[in-house]
Coordinates of C-alpha atoms in Angstrom, one line a residue:
Chain A
M1411 CA 20.4 -38.6 -20.2
R1412 CA 20.5 -42.3 -19.4
A1413 CA 22.9 -44.1 -21.6
C1414 CA 25.3 -43.5 -24.6
P1415 CA 23.6 -45.5 -27.6
K1416 CA 27.1 -46.7 -28.9
C1417 CA 28.8 -48.0 -26.0
K1418 CA 25.8 -48.4 -23.5
T1419 CA 27.9 -46.9 -20.4
N1420 CA 25.7 -44.7 -18.1
E1421 CA 26.4 -42.3 -15.4
Y1422 CA 26.4 -45.2 -12.7
N1423 CA 29.2 -47.4 -14.7
N1424 CA 31.7 -44.5 -15.7
R1425 CA 32.1 -41.6 -13.3
S1426 CA 33.2 -39.1 -15.9
F1427 CA 30.2 -40.0 -17.9
V1428 CA 29.7 -36.6 -20.6
L1429 CA 26.9 -36.8 -23.0
M1430 CA 27.5 -34.9 -26.2
I1431 CA 24.9 -34.1 -29.2
N1432 CA 25.2 -32.4 -32.1
E1433 CA 22.9 -31.3 -35.0
C1434 CA 21.4 -34.4 -36.1
G1435 CA 19.9 -34.7 -32.9
H1436 CA 21.8 -38.1 -32.0
S1437 CA 23.6 -38.2 -28.6
L1438 CA 26.9 -39.8 -27.9
C1439 CA 29.2 -40.0 -25.0
K1440 CA 32.4 -38.2 -24.7
N1441 CA 34.5 -41.2 -25.3
C1442 CA 32.7 -42.2 -28.0
V1443 CA 33.1 -39.0 -29.7
D1444 CA 36.8 -39.1 -29.4
N1445 CA 36.9 -42.7 -30.9
L1446 CA 34.7 -42.5 -33.9
F1447 CA 35.6 -39.2 -34.8
V1448 CA 39.6 -39.5 -34.8
R1449 CA 39.8 -37.9 -38.0
N1450 CA 37.5 -35.1 -37.1
S1451 CA 34.8 -36.3 -39.5
G1452 CA 32.6 -39.2 -39.8
P1453 CA 29.4 -40.5 -40.3
C1454 CA 26.8 -40.4 -37.1
P1455 CA 26.0 -44.0 -35.7
T1456 CA 22.5 -43.5 -35.7
C1457 CA 21.4 -41.9 -39.0
G1458 CA 24.7 -41.8 -41.1
R1459 CA 25.0 -37.9 -41.3
T1460 CA 28.2 -36.7 -41.8
L1461 CA 29.5 -34.7 -38.9
K1462 CA 32.3 -32.9 -37.6
K1463 CA 33.8 -33.5 -34.4
N1464 CA 34.1 -30.1 -33.4
D1465 CA 30.3 -29.4 -33.7
F1466 CA 29.4 -31.8 -30.8
W1467 CA 28.4 -29.6 -27.4
R1468 CA 27.6 -31.0 -24.0
Q1469 CA 24.1 -32.0 -23.7
M1470 CA 22.0 -30.0 -21.3
F1471 CA 18.3 -31.3 -21.8
D1472 CA 17.1 -34.6 -22.0
D1473 CA 14.7 -34.2 -25.1
P1474 CA 17.3 -33.8 -28.2
L1475 CA 14.5 -32.2 -30.0
I1476 CA 15.1 -29.3 -27.3
E1477 CA 18.8 -29.2 -27.8
K1478 CA 18.5 -29.1 -31.3
E1479 CA 15.6 -26.3 -31.4
N1480 CA 18.1 -24.3 -28.8
H1481 CA 21.1 -24.7 -31.2
F1482 CA 19.3 -23.5 -34.2
R1483 CA 17.8 -21.0 -32.4
K1484 CA 21.2 -19.5 -31.1
K1485 CA 22.6 -19.7 -34.6
L1486 CA 19.8 -17.9 -36.0
R1487 CA 19.7 -15.1 -33.6
Q1488 CA 23.2 -14.4 -34.7
V1489 CA 21.7 -13.5 -38.0
Y1490 CA 18.1 -12.5 -37.2
N1491 CA 18.8 -10.0 -34.4
L1492 CA 16.4 -6.9 -35.4
R1493 CA 14.8 -5.2 -32.8
E1494 CA 11.4 -3.5 -32.4
D1495 CA 12.6 -0.1 -33.4
D1496 CA 14.1 -1.3 -36.9
F1497 CA 10.1 -1.9 -38.0
P1498 CA 8.1 0.9 -38.6
S1499 CA 5.0 -0.9 -37.1
L1500 CA 4.6 -3.4 -34.3
R1501 CA 2.3 -5.1 -36.8
E1502 CA 5.5 -5.9 -38.9
Y1503 CA 7.8 -6.6 -36.0
N1504 CA 5.4 -9.3 -34.9
D1505 CA 5.3 -10.7 -38.2
Y1506 CA 8.9 -10.6 -38.5
L1507 CA 9.2 -12.6 -34.9
E1508 CA 6.6 -15.1 -36.2
H1509 CA 8.7 -15.8 -39.2
F1510 CA 11.7 -16.3 -37.4
E1511 CA 10.0 -19.0 -35.2
Q1512 CA 8.8 -20.7 -38.5
L1513 CA 12.6 -20.8 -39.7
V1514 CA 13.6 -22.3 -36.4
W1515 CA 10.7 -24.9 -36.3
N1516 CA 11.8 -25.9 -39.9
L1517 CA 15.3 -26.6 -39.1
A1518 CA 14.7 -28.3 -35.8
N1519 CA 12.1 -30.7 -37.4
D1520 CA 14.0 -31.4 -40.7
E1521 CA 11.5 -29.6 -42.8
N1522 CA 12.3 -27.8 -45.9
V1523 CA 15.8 -27.5 -44.7
E1524 CA 17.5 -26.7 -48.1
E1525 CA 14.9 -23.9 -48.6
T1526 CA 15.3 -22.3 -44.8
Q1527 CA 19.2 -22.4 -45.3
L1528 CA 19.2 -20.8 -48.4
E1529 CA 16.3 -18.0 -47.2
V1530 CA 18.6 -17.7 -44.0
K1531 CA 21.6 -16.9 -46.3
R1532 CA 19.6 -14.3 -48.3
F1533 CA 18.8 -12.5 -45.4
A1534 CA 22.0 -11.9 -44.3
S1535 CA 23.4 -10.7 -47.5
E1536 CA 20.5 -8.3 -48.0
R1537 CA 20.5 -6.8 -44.6
L1538 CA 24.3 -7.1 -43.7
D1539 CA 24.4 -3.7 -42.4
V1540 CA 21.4 -3.6 -40.1
I1541 CA 22.9 -7.0 -38.6
E1542 CA 26.2 -5.5 -38.2
R1543 CA 25.0 -2.4 -36.6
N1544 CA 22.7 -4.3 -34.0
R1545 CA 25.6 -6.6 -33.1
K1546 CA 27.6 -3.6 -31.7
R1547 CA 24.6 -2.1 -30.0
L1548 CA 23.4 -3.1 -26.5
G1549 CA 19.9 -4.4 -25.8
P1550 CA 18.3 -2.5 -23.0
D1551 CA 18.6 -5.2 -20.5
E1552 CA 22.3 -5.0 -21.2
I1553 CA 22.3 -1.1 -20.9
W1554 CA 20.9 -1.5 -17.5
V1555 CA 23.3 -4.1 -16.3
Q1556 CA 25.9 -2.0 -17.6
S1557 CA 24.7 1.2 -15.7
C1558 CA 24.5 -1.0 -12.6
L1559 CA 28.0 -2.0 -12.8
D1560 CA 29.0 1.4 -13.7
D1561 CA 27.3 2.9 -10.5
E1562 CA 29.1 0.2 -8.3
R1563 CA 32.2 0.9 -9.9
R1564 CA 31.9 4.7 -9.1
F1565 CA 31.0 4.1 -5.7
R1566 CA 33.9 2.0 -5.0
E1567 CA 36.1 4.7 -6.5
R1568 CA 34.9 7.1 -4.5
L1569 CA 35.7 5.3 -1.3
T1570 CA 39.2 4.9 -2.1
M1571 CA 39.3 8.7 -3.1
D1572 CA 38.0 9.7 0.4
I1573 CA 40.6 7.1 1.9
E1574 CA 43.4 8.2 -0.3
S1575 CA 42.8 11.9 0.6
Q1576 CA 42.7 11.4 4.2
E1577 CA 46.0 9.3 4.1
L1578 CA 47.5 12.6 2.2
T1579 CA 46.3 15.1 4.8
N1580 CA 48.1 13.1 7.1
A1581 CA 50.8 12.8 5.1
S1582 CA 51.2 16.6 4.7
G1583 CA 52.0 16.7 8.5
P1584 CA 55.3 15.5 7.9
G1585 CA 55.5 17.2 4.9
A1586 CA 55.4 20.7 6.8
K1587 CA 58.6 20.0 8.4
G1588 CA 60.5 21.7 6.0
A1589 CA 58.6 24.9 6.6
D1590 CA 59.0 24.5 10.5
A1591 CA 62.8 24.0 9.9
R1592 CA 63.2 27.4 8.3
A1593 CA 61.2 28.8 11.1
I1594 CA 63.4 27.4 13.4
I1595 CA 66.5 28.9 11.8
E1596 CA 64.6 32.5 11.7
E1597 CA 64.3 32.1 15.7
L1598 CA 67.7 30.9 16.3
K1599 CA 68.9 33.8 14.4
T1600 CA 66.7 36.6 15.7
S1601 CA 65.8 35.4 19.5
D1602 CA 67.9 36.2 22.7
L1603 CA 67.5 32.8 23.7
P1604 CA 70.2 30.1 24.0
A1605 CA 70.1 27.6 21.0
E1606 CA 69.4 24.8 23.1
V1607 CA 66.3 26.1 24.8
I1608 CA 64.7 26.7 21.2
L1609 CA 65.9 23.5 20.1
D1610 CA 64.4 21.5 23.2
R1611 CA 61.2 23.3 23.0
Q1612 CA 61.3 22.0 18.9
R1613 CA 62.0 18.6 19.9
K1614 CA 59.2 18.5 22.7
R1615 CA 56.7 19.7 20.1
Q1616 CA 57.7 17.3 17.6
I1617 CA 57.5 14.2 20.1
E1618 CA 53.9 15.6 21.1
A1619 CA 52.9 15.6 17.2
N1620 CA 54.2 12.0 17.1
L1621 CA 52.2 11.0 20.2
L1622 CA 49.3 12.5 18.8
E1623 CA 49.6 11.1 15.2
K1624 CA 49.9 7.6 16.7
E1625 CA 47.1 8.0 18.8
Q1626 CA 44.8 8.8 15.8
E1627 CA 46.2 6.1 14.2
A1628 CA 45.3 3.6 16.9
K1629 CA 41.7 5.0 16.8
R1630 CA 41.3 4.7 13.3
K1631 CA 42.5 1.0 13.3
K1632 CA 40.1 0.2 16.2
T1633 CA 37.2 2.0 14.4
R1634 CA 37.8 -0.1 11.1
V1635 CA 38.1 -3.3 12.9
H1636 CA 35.1 -2.5 14.9
D1637 CA 33.2 -1.5 11.7
K1638 CA 34.3 -4.9 10.0
K1639 CA 33.0 -7.1 12.9
H1640 CA 29.6 -5.0 13.0
Q1641 CA 29.0 -5.2 9.2
E1642 CA 26.4 -7.8 9.3
V1643 CA 24.5 -6.2 12.0
T1644 CA 21.8 -3.7 10.7
T1645 CA 20.6 -1.3 13.3
F1646 CA 17.0 -1.0 13.8
G1647 CA 17.0 2.2 15.8
P1648 CA 15.5 5.5 14.2
L1649 CA 17.5 7.0 11.3
R1650 CA 17.8 10.4 12.0
K1651 CA 19.9 13.0 10.3
S1652 CA 22.8 13.2 12.9
G1653 CA 23.1 16.8 14.3
Q1654 CA 19.5 17.9 14.1
P1655 CA 17.9 17.4 17.9
F1656 CA 14.4 16.3 18.1
V1657 CA 12.0 19.2 19.0
Y1658 CA 8.6 18.5 20.5
H1659 CA 5.9 20.3 18.6
P1660 CA 2.4 19.5 20.6
V1661 CA -0.4 18.6 18.3
D1662 CA -2.8 21.3 17.1
L1663 CA -6.5 20.8 18.0
V1664 CA -8.7 22.3 14.9
L1665 CA -11.9 23.1 16.8
N1666 CA -13.6 24.8 13.7
G1667 CA -16.0 26.6 16.4
P1668 CA -16.1 28.8 19.5
A1669 CA -13.2 28.9 21.7
L1670 CA -12.8 26.6 24.8
P1671 CA -12.0 27.4 28.3
E1672 CA -8.9 25.5 29.8
M1673 CA -9.5 22.8 32.0
F1674 CA -8.6 24.3 34.9
D1675 CA -10.6 27.3 34.3
L1676 CA -13.9 25.1 34.0
E1677 CA -14.6 25.4 37.8
A1678 CA -14.2 29.0 38.1
C1679 CA -16.5 29.6 34.9
G1680 CA -19.0 27.4 37.1
Y1681 CA -19.5 24.8 34.6
L1682 CA -19.1 22.0 37.2
R1683 CA -22.4 23.2 38.8
H1684 CA -24.5 21.7 36.0
M1685 CA -22.6 18.2 36.2
R1686 CA -23.1 15.5 38.4
P1687 CA -19.8 15.3 40.5
S1688 CA -17.7 12.5 39.8
T1689 CA -17.6 9.8 42.8
T1690 CA -14.3 9.0 44.9
A1691 CA -13.7 6.0 43.0
Q1692 CA -13.8 8.0 39.7
V1693 CA -11.4 10.6 41.0
A1694 CA -8.8 8.1 42.1
G1695 CA -9.0 6.5 38.7
G1696 CA -7.8 9.7 37.6
F1697 CA -11.2 11.1 36.1
P1698 CA -12.4 14.1 38.0
T1699 CA -15.6 16.0 36.9
E1700 CA -13.8 18.5 35.1
T1701 CA -13.1 15.4 32.5
G1702 CA -16.6 14.8 31.5
C1703 CA -17.4 18.4 31.6
Y1704 CA -14.6 18.9 29.1
R1705 CA -15.4 16.5 27.0
A1706 CA -19.0 17.4 26.4
L1707 CA -17.9 21.2 25.8
V1708 CA -15.2 19.8 23.1
E1709 CA -17.6 17.8 21.2
S1710 CA -20.5 20.5 21.4
R1711 CA -18.3 23.3 19.9
S1712 CA -16.0 21.3 17.5
D1713 CA -17.0 21.7 13.8
L1714 CA -19.9 23.7 15.1
L1715 CA -19.0 26.4 12.4
V1716 CA -18.3 24.3 9.6
F1717 CA -20.5 25.3 6.7
Chain B
M404 CA -29.9 -0.7 23.8
W405 CA -28.3 2.8 24.2
P406 CA -29.3 5.7 21.8
G407 CA -25.3 6.0 20.9
V408 CA -25.5 2.2 19.7
R409 CA -28.8 2.8 17.7
W410 CA -27.0 5.9 16.2
S411 CA -23.8 4.3 15.1
A412 CA -25.7 1.1 13.7
F413 CA -27.7 3.4 11.5
A414 CA -24.7 5.5 10.5
Y415 CA -22.9 2.3 9.4
F416 CA -26.0 0.9 7.7
K417 CA -26.5 4.3 5.7
R418 CA -22.6 4.3 5.0
F419 CA -22.9 0.8 3.6
Y420 CA -25.3 1.6 1.2
V421 CA -23.7 4.6 -0.2
R422 CA -21.1 2.0 -1.5
H423 CA -23.4 -0.7 -2.6
S424 CA -26.6 -1.3 -3.9
S425 CA -29.5 -2.9 -2.2
M426 CA -29.6 -5.7 -4.4
E427 CA -26.1 -6.8 -3.9
Y428 CA -26.4 -7.3 -0.1
S429 CA -29.8 -8.2 1.6
P430 CA -30.5 -4.9 3.6
K431 CA -32.1 -7.2 6.8
S432 CA -28.8 -9.3 6.9
V433 CA -26.6 -6.1 6.7
M434 CA -29.0 -4.3 9.4
M435 CA -28.6 -7.3 11.7
G436 CA -24.7 -7.2 11.4
C437 CA -24.6 -3.5 12.0
F438 CA -26.2 -3.6 15.2
Y439 CA -24.0 -6.3 16.4
L440 CA -21.0 -4.3 15.2
A441 CA -22.1 -1.4 17.0
A442 CA -23.0 -2.7 20.2
K443 CA -19.4 -4.1 20.3
I444 CA -17.7 -0.7 19.3
E445 CA -19.9 1.5 21.6
E446 CA -18.9 -1.1 24.2
F447 CA -22.6 -2.2 25.1
N448 CA -21.6 -5.7 25.7
V449 CA -24.1 -8.0 24.3
S450 CA -23.2 -11.8 23.3
I451 CA -24.1 -13.0 20.1
D452 CA -26.5 -15.5 21.6
D453 CA -28.5 -13.0 23.6
F454 CA -28.4 -10.9 20.4
I455 CA -30.0 -13.5 18.2
R456 CA -32.4 -14.5 21.2
N457 CA -34.0 -11.2 20.3
L458 CA -34.2 -11.5 16.5
R459 CA -37.5 -12.3 15.4
S460 CA -36.8 -14.1 12.0
G461 CA -34.8 -16.9 11.0
T462 CA -33.2 -19.6 12.7
P463 CA -30.5 -19.1 15.1
E464 CA -27.7 -20.7 13.5
S465 CA -28.3 -19.2 10.2
N466 CA -28.6 -15.8 11.7
T467 CA -25.5 -16.1 13.6
E468 CA -23.9 -17.3 10.5
T469 CA -25.0 -14.3 8.4
I470 CA -23.9 -11.7 11.1
L471 CA -20.7 -13.2 11.8
S472 CA -19.7 -13.7 8.2
L473 CA -20.9 -10.1 7.5
E474 CA -19.1 -8.3 10.0
P475 CA -15.7 -8.2 8.7
V476 CA -17.4 -7.2 5.3
I477 CA -19.0 -4.4 6.9
M478 CA -15.8 -3.0 8.4
L479 CA -14.2 -3.3 5.1
K480 CA -16.9 -1.2 3.2
L481 CA -16.6 1.3 5.9
D482 CA -12.9 1.7 5.3
Y483 CA -12.5 0.8 9.1
H484 CA -13.6 4.1 10.1
L485 CA -15.8 2.6 13.0
T486 CA -15.9 5.6 15.4
V487 CA -19.1 7.4 14.8
H488 CA -19.6 11.0 16.7
S489 CA -23.3 10.6 17.7
P490 CA -24.9 14.0 18.9
F491 CA -25.9 12.9 22.3
R492 CA -22.6 14.2 24.0
P493 CA -22.6 17.5 22.3
M494 CA -26.2 18.0 23.3
E495 CA -25.2 17.6 27.0
G496 CA -22.6 20.1 26.3
H497 CA -24.7 22.4 25.3
L498 CA -27.4 22.2 27.6
I499 CA -24.2 22.8 30.3
D500 CA -23.0 25.6 28.4
M501 CA -26.9 27.1 28.1
K502 CA -27.3 26.6 31.7
N503 CA -24.1 28.2 32.7
S504 CA -24.3 31.1 30.4
D505 CA -27.5 32.0 32.2
C506 CA -29.3 32.7 28.7
C507 CA -32.7 31.6 29.7
A508 CA -35.2 33.2 32.1
N509 CA -35.4 31.7 35.8
D510 CA -38.5 29.6 35.0
V511 CA -37.2 27.9 32.0
D512 CA -36.2 24.9 32.9
L513 CA -33.6 23.4 30.1
E514 CA -34.2 19.5 30.9
C515 CA -37.5 20.1 29.6
V516 CA -36.1 20.0 26.2
R517 CA -35.2 16.2 26.3
P518 CA -38.1 14.5 25.5
G519 CA -38.7 16.5 22.5
A520 CA -35.1 16.2 21.3
E521 CA -35.5 12.4 21.7
K522 CA -38.3 12.4 19.2
F523 CA -36.2 14.5 16.8
Y524 CA -33.5 12.0 17.1
Q525 CA -35.6 9.2 16.5
K526 CA -36.8 10.7 13.4
G527 CA -33.6 11.9 12.5
L528 CA -32.7 8.3 12.6
V529 CA -34.0 7.4 9.3
T530 CA -33.1 10.8 7.7
D531 CA -30.0 11.6 6.1
V532 CA -29.0 14.5 8.8
M533 CA -26.1 12.2 10.2
L534 CA -24.4 11.9 6.6
L535 CA -25.0 15.7 6.0
F536 CA -24.3 17.6 9.2
P537 CA -21.7 17.8 11.9
P538 CA -23.1 16.3 15.3
A539 CA -22.9 19.5 17.4
Q540 CA -25.3 21.2 14.6
I541 CA -27.6 18.3 14.9
A542 CA -27.6 18.5 18.8
L543 CA -28.4 22.1 18.9
A544 CA -31.1 21.7 16.1
A545 CA -32.4 19.0 18.7
V546 CA -32.3 21.3 21.4
R547 CA -34.2 24.0 19.4
H548 CA -36.9 21.4 18.4
G549 CA -37.3 20.1 21.9
L550 CA -37.8 23.9 23.0
L551 CA -40.6 24.2 20.2
L552 CA -42.3 21.1 21.3
A553 CA -42.2 22.1 25.1
G554 CA -43.9 25.2 24.2
K555 CA -41.1 27.5 24.9
P556 CA -39.5 30.3 22.7
A557 CA -37.1 29.2 20.3
T558 CA -35.5 32.5 20.6
I559 CA -33.5 31.2 23.7
V560 CA -31.2 29.3 21.4
D561 CA -30.8 32.3 18.8
D562 CA -29.7 34.4 22.1
Y563 CA -27.4 31.7 23.2
V564 CA -25.7 31.5 20.0
H565 CA -25.2 35.4 19.6
S566 CA -23.9 35.6 23.1
K567 CA -21.6 33.1 22.4
L568 CA -20.3 34.1 18.8
L569 CA -20.7 37.8 19.7
P570 CA -19.0 40.4 19.8
E571 CA -16.6 38.6 17.3
D572 CA -18.5 37.0 14.7
A573 CA -22.3 37.8 13.7
T574 CA -22.2 36.8 10.4
S575 CA -21.1 33.0 11.5
A576 CA -23.8 33.0 14.2
N577 CA -26.5 34.0 11.6
K578 CA -25.2 31.2 9.3
L579 CA -25.5 28.9 12.1
I580 CA -29.1 29.9 13.1
A581 CA -29.9 29.1 9.1
R582 CA -28.2 25.9 9.4
L583 CA -30.1 24.8 12.3
D584 CA -33.3 25.7 10.3
E585 CA -32.4 23.7 7.5
I586 CA -31.4 20.8 9.7
I587 CA -35.0 20.8 11.2
E588 CA -36.5 21.1 8.0
C589 CA -34.7 18.1 6.8
V590 CA -35.6 16.0 9.6
E591 CA -39.3 17.0 9.4
R592 CA -39.2 16.1 5.5
Q593 CA -37.6 12.8 5.4
G594 CA -38.5 11.6 9.0
Q595 CA -41.7 10.1 8.4
I596 CA -42.0 6.5 8.3
Q597 CA -43.2 5.2 5.0
P598 CA -46.7 3.6 4.9
Q599 CA -47.0 0.0 5.4
E600 CA -48.3 -0.6 1.6
T601 CA -45.0 1.0 0.2
T602 CA -42.9 -1.3 2.0
D603 CA -45.0 -4.1 1.1
R604 CA -44.7 -3.2 -2.5
L605 CA -41.0 -2.6 -2.5
Q606 CA -40.6 -5.9 -0.6
T607 CA -42.5 -7.9 -3.2
R608 CA -40.5 -6.2 -6.1
M609 CA -37.3 -7.1 -4.4
Q610 CA -38.5 -10.7 -3.9
Q611 CA -39.4 -10.8 -7.7
W612 CA -35.9 -9.4 -8.7
N613 CA -34.3 -11.9 -6.5
K614 CA -36.1 -14.9 -8.0
L615 CA -35.1 -13.5 -11.4
Q616 CA -31.7 -13.4 -11.0
I617 CA -31.3 -16.9 -9.2
A618 CA -33.2 -18.3 -12.5
L619 CA -31.0 -16.4 -14.8
E620 CA -27.8 -17.7 -12.8
Q621 CA -28.9 -21.2 -13.3
R622 CA -29.7 -20.9 -16.6
T623 CA -26.2 -19.4 -17.6
K624 CA -24.9 -22.2 -15.9
M625 CA -26.8 -24.9 -17.8
R626 CA -25.6 -23.1 -21.1
V627 CA -21.8 -23.0 -20.0
S628 CA -21.8 -26.7 -18.8
G629 CA -24.3 -27.9 -21.8
P630 CA -23.2 -27.8 -25.2
G631 CA -19.4 -27.6 -25.0
G632 CA -19.8 -23.9 -23.4
G633 CA -19.4 -20.6 -25.5
G634 CA -18.3 -17.6 -24.2
L635 CA -18.6 -16.0 -20.8
A636 CA -21.5 -16.7 -18.5
G637 CA -22.0 -12.8 -17.6
D638 CA -24.1 -11.3 -20.0
E639 CA -27.3 -11.8 -18.8
A640 CA -29.2 -9.6 -21.7
N641 CA -27.8 -11.6 -24.3
N642 CA -29.1 -14.9 -22.6
S643 CA -32.3 -14.3 -21.9
D644 CA -32.6 -12.9 -25.6
D645 CA -31.5 -16.2 -26.7
D646 CA -33.5 -17.9 -24.5
D647 CA -37.0 -17.5 -25.5

């Protein structure tokens, strides 16, 4: 997209330089389009074809051939929108796709243009019902996108519902005041205590309830602020279901052989007589004679009864 | 070189060739690599220079290169299962247990089984026992064999097995004794070193095959890069038909 062929301005001359292109493949800068097509219709300065001002679109690709092909492809896709399940076999679907490519190529490279346009019209009129149906149907990609959006929306709704229900329960606190008033009247009627005492008691209770509510509000606000601050931080600690304490289960040694004596039993059973006793250095390192003996015994008995 | 290192090396070698044919990797190089790897794993410290100094064939550089390049390949083909349980420690365990349970008369010294057991292991290296039986059973079979070679009655082992496993399980004890016989028979059968002529014959055949393979590869390369190339250079049978 270097320069406009008519006025020779380019990106560096004019800061608001926008190249437009039309169906014939010849580009013009926006100013030239406005000037030349002041009557909305006129000849293309390069090839002379009659063009309309509204048919110009902003050029995206450098190669005009690509722009042309893109344009025709989009237009034809509005008509040729059949899908794989509209065809009885995969072969026919592929043939249809190849034919579509042929049409696009014809239009983009200016070959057999009238024939192609006639064929497009004919196809449109013949398969009108299928085209209409496919226009309304969503393709598989679109269905997936729609489902993702729906999921997100439902999630957000659920969150707001939770928050609302919480606020409702808080609001029902003061709503219970009506019932309390009746209870106070009852008490005033039936009890022997002087009226001031009862009313004082009620007022005290009310004040305590208010204080409690204020504390809860403050706590909630704090947690919300805290959450907002720490939203970007992820925890790398273990994600465990809360409430279940971790219980240690020692590993089970499957021996597949005769039973082993315990480590502390070895000396009592007399195994250590047949072992070379470990030196002081080894004992200091944590390897008494029992270790070697036990190891040999484990290995001699493990998998002994595997058949 | 400890017997454990030798056993591990052979185990790697056998497991490697369960996965691949001996035409794909030269057995001599793989054996060198397995030994080097086994020495590392069993913590028998030997540097690569010391190792190749003891090798008789090939230049030091080529040997070094072969061994060091084969090492990761071998590990990969073993699925990185590098711990091999050899029967030497189980044998010690058996001897300790037998001495402790007083199953033999006072004049029989169980240490006399060791030379016989060593011969058993030597034979067992070339057989398939290490792939087929658990090491505890191989060790017990070695003890039995050692007793026989030392001229002592093998019933010592049978009594020991029964006293260890009785009163609970006589059937398992009998099964175990039958299994020991099986192992000894396997070792006896497969444990002979092949006579020199068989090995020579096999060697010449392998060399012929190797030459043929190299020649075929060269021919397919020429065909592909020659007259404009045609198809895949993989079907050797086709090419050999076409060429003559």
